[in-house]
Amino acid sequence: MRDLGVGFKYLMRGQRWVARHGKQYGFGLVPGLITLVLYLAALVSLAVWGGDFVAWATPFADDWSSPWLGLFRGLLTVVLFALALLLAVLTFTAVTLLIGQPFYESLSETVDRDVSPDGTAPESQLPLWRELWISARDSLRVLGRALCWAVLLFALGFIPFLGQTVVPVIGFFVTGFFLTEELTSVALQRRGVDLRARLALLRSRRTLVWGFGTPLGLAFLVPFVAVFLMPGAVAGATLMARDLLGEETREDNADVKQVAA
């Protein structure tokens, strides 16, 4: 259980790191703001023209009498918007990391150099287009796994009592795990750790991962919070990646003293 607290500590260390490095924080905000604008534009467009799209997609209902036509298409419009909103929540981090690959690579490298005893950071030997391709491919694979869990948990949600108590808690832990995978991928991919190895590494320290990702996932439920926490989340994930790989950092001794106190 101690790892839960350690994971949360890495989340807080990441936020403190960007707070001390204002230029890096501002630099790291750019991808989240770009993604937010794109998602808001898409959702507003769906809200404005979603009804027209549903009417176009359901020509068989044109001759239905009132109020059934309005109720049917109104319900489909609401469901369509709800699904789009859910998809936006599930993909926001992955899309932000994809758009911000150069930004977050730079941020993660700066964190590595800052905490490394010798002031160096692992560097990717791949060209940018190759890194983007690997990042997009791995994000789709992770999203597929997350959607499988989402379908399973949705079905379990119909179980009386457990579906309203235990299942939502499990859902938050699952979200925290996959969110952490996406964030640590910035530092681990730069070190040449592929998706399968990353998942195995994270599963070996599940409570550490949950301590980092679960509270972050809960915070991301608040609108716009994800944009402002992303730079610190990437910084904290870089620090945690070093821990997972057994790399020494200059802050280790100070943190040990804090835990002991």
Short mmCIF file of C-alpha atoms in Angstrom, two decimals:
data_model
loop_
_atom_site.label_atom_id
_atom_site.label_comp_id
_atom_site.label_asym_id
_atom_site.label_seq_id
_atom_site.Cartn_x
_atom_site.Cartn_y
_atom_site.Cartn_z
CA MET A 1 0.00 0.00 0.00
CA ARG A 2 2.99 2.31 0.49
CA ASP A 3 3.32 2.52 -3.30
CA LEU A 4 -0.06 4.30 -3.49
CA GLY A 5 1.40 7.20 -1.56
CA VAL A 6 4.62 7.10 -3.57
CA GLY A 7 2.66 7.28 -6.84
CA PHE A 8 0.70 10.28 -5.60
CA LYS A 9 3.97 11.86 -4.48
CA TYR A 10 5.32 11.60 -8.03
CA LEU A 11 2.18 13.35 -9.29
CA MET A 12 2.75 16.19 -6.84
CA ARG A 13 6.49 16.32 -7.61
CA GLY A 14 5.68 16.77 -11.28
CA GLN A 15 3.34 19.68 -10.55
CA ARG A 16 5.92 21.28 -8.26
CA TRP A 17 8.61 20.85 -10.91
CA VAL A 18 6.65 22.77 -13.57
CA ALA A 19 5.70 25.38 -10.97
CA ARG A 20 9.42 26.05 -10.49
CA HIS A 21 10.04 26.11 -14.24
CA GLY A 22 7.48 28.56 -15.57
CA LYS A 23 8.85 28.60 -19.12
CA GLN A 24 8.54 24.82 -19.41
CA TYR A 25 5.03 24.97 -17.95
CA GLY A 26 3.89 27.54 -20.50
CA PHE A 27 5.54 25.53 -23.26
CA GLY A 28 3.70 22.40 -22.08
CA LEU A 29 0.30 24.11 -22.07
CA VAL A 30 0.28 24.63 -25.83
CA PRO A 31 -0.69 21.07 -26.94
CA GLY A 32 -3.53 20.85 -24.41
CA LEU A 33 -4.93 24.21 -25.50
CA ILE A 34 -4.78 23.18 -29.17
CA THR A 35 -6.57 19.89 -28.42
CA LEU A 36 -9.15 21.68 -26.27
CA VAL A 37 -9.99 24.15 -29.06
CA LEU A 38 -10.32 21.30 -31.60
CA TYR A 39 -12.54 19.23 -29.31
CA LEU A 40 -14.73 22.20 -28.37
CA ALA A 41 -15.16 23.09 -32.04
CA ALA A 42 -16.16 19.50 -32.84
CA LEU A 43 -18.62 19.29 -29.91
CA VAL A 44 -20.18 22.68 -30.69
CA SER A 45 -20.58 21.64 -34.34
CA LEU A 46 -22.23 18.41 -33.22
CA ALA A 47 -24.56 20.32 -30.89
CA VAL A 48 -25.58 22.68 -33.71
CA TRP A 49 -25.88 20.20 -36.58
CA GLY A 50 -26.34 16.92 -34.72
CA GLY A 51 -30.09 17.03 -35.18
CA ASP A 52 -29.71 17.50 -38.95
CA PHE A 53 -27.30 14.55 -39.09
CA VAL A 54 -29.72 12.31 -37.20
CA ALA A 55 -32.57 13.36 -39.51
CA TRP A 56 -30.41 12.56 -42.56
CA ALA A 57 -29.42 9.17 -41.08
CA THR A 58 -33.01 8.14 -40.26
CA PRO A 59 -35.08 8.77 -43.43
CA PHE A 60 -37.30 5.80 -42.54
CA ALA A 61 -38.81 7.86 -39.72
CA ASP A 62 -39.90 10.81 -41.91
CA ASP A 63 -43.52 9.64 -42.00
CA TRP A 64 -43.84 8.97 -38.27
CA SER A 65 -46.53 10.92 -36.50
CA SER A 66 -45.96 13.45 -33.74
CA PRO A 67 -44.70 13.21 -31.02
CA TRP A 68 -42.90 9.94 -31.85
CA LEU A 69 -40.74 11.44 -34.59
CA GLY A 70 -39.46 14.22 -32.35
CA LEU A 71 -38.91 11.92 -29.37
CA PHE A 72 -37.05 9.32 -31.45
CA ARG A 73 -34.72 11.75 -33.18
CA GLY A 74 -34.28 13.82 -30.05
CA LEU A 75 -33.18 10.74 -28.12
CA LEU A 76 -30.76 9.73 -30.89
CA THR A 77 -29.29 13.24 -30.92
CA VAL A 78 -28.73 13.16 -27.15
CA VAL A 79 -27.16 9.69 -27.37
CA LEU A 80 -24.91 10.81 -30.24
CA PHE A 81 -23.69 13.81 -28.26
CA ALA A 82 -23.17 11.71 -25.11
CA LEU A 83 -21.08 9.19 -27.07
CA ALA A 84 -19.04 11.98 -28.63
CA LEU A 85 -18.43 13.46 -25.17
CA LEU A 86 -17.36 10.06 -23.81
CA LEU A 87 -15.02 9.56 -26.77
CA ALA A 88 -13.55 13.01 -26.17
CA VAL A 89 -12.82 12.17 -22.52
CA LEU A 90 -11.26 8.81 -23.42
CA THR A 91 -9.07 10.18 -26.19
CA PHE A 92 -8.13 13.64 -24.88
CA THR A 93 -4.86 12.57 -23.27
CA ALA A 94 -3.78 10.40 -26.21
CA VAL A 95 -4.56 13.11 -28.77
CA THR A 96 -2.86 15.79 -26.67
CA LEU A 97 0.26 13.64 -26.35
CA LEU A 98 0.22 12.96 -30.10
CA ILE A 99 -0.16 16.65 -31.00
CA GLY A 100 2.34 17.64 -28.34
CA GLN A 101 4.95 14.96 -29.02
CA PRO A 102 7.77 17.49 -29.69
CA PHE A 103 6.63 19.67 -26.75
CA TYR A 104 6.42 16.84 -24.23
CA GLU A 105 9.59 15.17 -25.50
CA SER A 106 11.43 18.41 -24.80
CA LEU A 107 9.75 18.79 -21.39
CA SER A 108 10.53 15.18 -20.42
CA GLU A 109 14.16 15.50 -21.51
CA THR A 110 14.51 18.70 -19.48
CA VAL A 111 13.14 16.93 -16.40
CA ASP A 112 15.59 14.05 -16.95
CA ARG A 113 18.55 16.41 -17.23
CA ASP A 114 17.43 18.36 -14.17
CA VAL A 115 17.21 15.33 -11.85
CA SER A 116 19.92 13.13 -13.37
CA PRO A 117 23.12 13.03 -11.25
CA ASP A 118 25.25 13.56 -14.37
CA GLY A 119 22.89 16.06 -16.00
CA THR A 120 22.19 13.90 -19.05
CA ALA A 121 18.98 12.50 -20.55
CA PRO A 122 18.30 9.48 -22.78
CA GLU A 123 17.63 10.61 -26.34
CA SER A 124 15.57 8.88 -29.00
CA GLN A 125 17.50 7.82 -32.08
CA LEU A 126 14.35 7.77 -34.23
CA PRO A 127 13.21 10.53 -36.60
CA LEU A 128 10.18 12.57 -35.53
CA TRP A 129 7.82 10.98 -38.09
CA ARG A 130 8.72 7.53 -36.77
CA GLU A 131 8.11 8.59 -33.17
CA LEU A 132 4.71 10.04 -34.13
CA TRP A 133 3.77 6.83 -35.94
CA ILE A 134 4.74 4.66 -32.95
CA SER A 135 2.92 6.97 -30.55
CA ALA A 136 -0.28 6.94 -32.65
CA ARG A 137 -0.15 3.16 -33.12
CA ASP A 138 0.41 2.47 -29.43
CA SER A 139 -2.32 4.94 -28.42
CA LEU A 140 -4.83 3.10 -30.60
CA ARG A 141 -3.81 -0.20 -29.04
CA VAL A 142 -4.18 1.21 -25.53
CA LEU A 143 -7.52 2.77 -26.45
CA GLY A 144 -8.73 -0.62 -27.71
CA ARG A 145 -7.82 -2.21 -24.38
CA ALA A 146 -9.49 0.64 -22.48
CA LEU A 147 -12.69 0.29 -24.52
CA CYS A 148 -12.82 -3.45 -23.76
CA TRP A 149 -12.64 -2.63 -20.07
CA ALA A 150 -15.29 0.07 -20.53
CA VAL A 151 -17.71 -2.40 -22.15
CA LEU A 152 -17.10 -4.97 -19.41
CA LEU A 153 -17.59 -2.45 -16.61
CA PHE A 154 -20.70 -1.08 -18.31
CA ALA A 155 -22.21 -4.57 -18.34
CA LEU A 156 -21.23 -5.17 -14.70
CA GLY A 157 -22.87 -1.89 -13.81
CA PHE A 158 -26.29 -3.55 -14.08
CA ILE A 159 -25.51 -5.85 -11.13
CA PRO A 160 -27.56 -4.57 -8.16
CA PHE A 161 -25.54 -2.79 -5.45
CA LEU A 162 -22.12 -3.87 -6.81
CA GLY A 163 -22.80 -2.04 -10.05
CA GLN A 164 -23.41 1.21 -8.18
CA THR A 165 -20.59 0.91 -5.62
CA VAL A 166 -17.70 -1.42 -6.48
CA VAL A 167 -17.77 -1.17 -10.29
CA PRO A 168 -17.32 2.66 -10.45
CA VAL A 169 -14.32 2.38 -8.11
CA ILE A 170 -12.77 -0.31 -10.33
CA GLY A 171 -13.45 1.94 -13.31
CA PHE A 172 -11.44 4.78 -11.79
CA PHE A 173 -8.49 2.47 -11.10
CA VAL A 174 -8.62 1.13 -14.68
CA THR A 175 -8.72 4.69 -16.02
CA GLY A 176 -5.77 5.61 -13.81
CA PHE A 177 -3.73 2.69 -15.13
CA PHE A 178 -4.24 3.50 -18.80
CA LEU A 179 -3.79 7.22 -18.20
CA THR A 180 -0.44 6.51 -16.54
CA GLU A 181 0.58 4.30 -19.46
CA GLU A 182 -0.06 7.13 -21.89
CA LEU A 183 1.88 9.63 -19.81
CA THR A 184 4.89 7.43 -19.01
CA SER A 185 5.13 6.47 -22.69
CA VAL A 186 6.78 9.85 -23.38
CA ALA A 187 9.82 8.98 -21.26
CA LEU A 188 9.80 5.21 -21.81
CA GLN A 189 9.44 5.36 -25.59
CA ARG A 190 12.43 7.70 -25.67
CA ARG A 191 14.34 4.94 -23.87
CA GLY A 192 13.33 2.36 -26.47
CA VAL A 193 10.78 0.55 -24.23
CA ASP A 194 7.99 -0.79 -26.47
CA LEU A 195 4.31 -1.03 -25.54
CA ARG A 196 4.36 -4.66 -24.37
CA ALA A 197 7.36 -4.01 -22.13
CA ARG A 198 5.75 -0.80 -20.80
CA LEU A 199 2.56 -2.62 -19.84
CA ALA A 200 4.55 -5.39 -18.12
CA LEU A 201 6.59 -2.76 -16.26
CA LEU A 202 3.48 -0.94 -15.06
CA ARG A 203 1.73 -4.15 -14.02
CA SER A 204 4.72 -5.01 -11.85
CA ARG A 205 4.01 -1.88 -9.75
CA ARG A 206 0.23 -1.55 -10.01
CA THR A 207 -0.28 0.25 -6.71
CA LEU A 208 2.38 2.81 -7.67
CA VAL A 209 0.60 3.34 -10.99
CA TRP A 210 -2.81 3.64 -9.31
CA GLY A 211 -1.46 6.16 -6.81
CA PHE A 212 -0.30 8.34 -9.70
CA GLY A 213 -3.04 7.86 -12.30
CA THR A 214 -6.26 7.44 -10.30
CA PRO A 215 -6.28 10.88 -8.59
CA LEU A 216 -5.17 12.43 -11.88
CA GLY A 217 -8.06 10.73 -13.69
CA LEU A 218 -10.48 12.05 -11.06
CA ALA A 219 -9.07 15.56 -11.51
CA PHE A 220 -9.47 15.27 -15.29
CA LEU A 221 -13.24 14.89 -14.79
CA VAL A 222 -13.36 18.61 -14.00
CA PRO A 223 -13.68 20.59 -17.27
CA PHE A 224 -10.44 22.20 -18.51
CA VAL A 225 -8.38 20.86 -15.59
CA ALA A 226 -6.61 18.37 -17.86
CA VAL A 227 -5.11 21.21 -19.91
CA PHE A 228 -3.44 22.83 -16.89
CA LEU A 229 -2.32 19.59 -15.21
CA MET A 230 -0.85 17.94 -18.32
CA PRO A 231 2.64 19.56 -18.17
CA GLY A 232 3.06 18.56 -14.53
CA ALA A 233 1.61 15.12 -15.24
CA VAL A 234 4.23 14.54 -17.96
CA ALA A 235 6.98 15.75 -15.59
CA GLY A 236 5.75 13.49 -12.79
CA ALA A 237 5.42 10.53 -15.17
CA THR A 238 9.03 11.06 -16.25
CA LEU A 239 10.16 10.97 -12.62
CA MET A 240 8.12 7.82 -12.02
CA ALA A 241 9.53 6.18 -15.17
CA ARG A 242 13.01 6.67 -13.73
CA ASP A 243 11.87 4.91 -10.56
CA LEU A 244 10.33 2.01 -12.51
CA LEU A 245 13.60 1.52 -14.40
CA GLY A 246 15.72 1.86 -11.27
CA GLU A 247 17.46 5.03 -12.45
CA GLU A 248 18.99 7.24 -9.78
CA THR A 249 17.77 10.81 -9.40
CA ARG A 250 19.22 13.69 -7.45
CA GLU A 251 15.96 14.12 -5.52
CA ASP A 252 15.85 10.55 -4.23
CA ASN A 253 17.70 11.25 -1.00
CA ALA A 254 15.51 14.24 -0.17
CA ASP A 255 12.36 12.26 -0.83
CA VAL A 256 13.55 9.39 1.37
CA LYS A 257 14.10 11.85 4.19
CA GLN A 258 10.60 13.30 3.70
CA VAL A 259 9.02 9.82 3.79
CA ALA A 260 11.00 8.89 6.90
CA ALA A 261 9.91 12.11 8.61
#
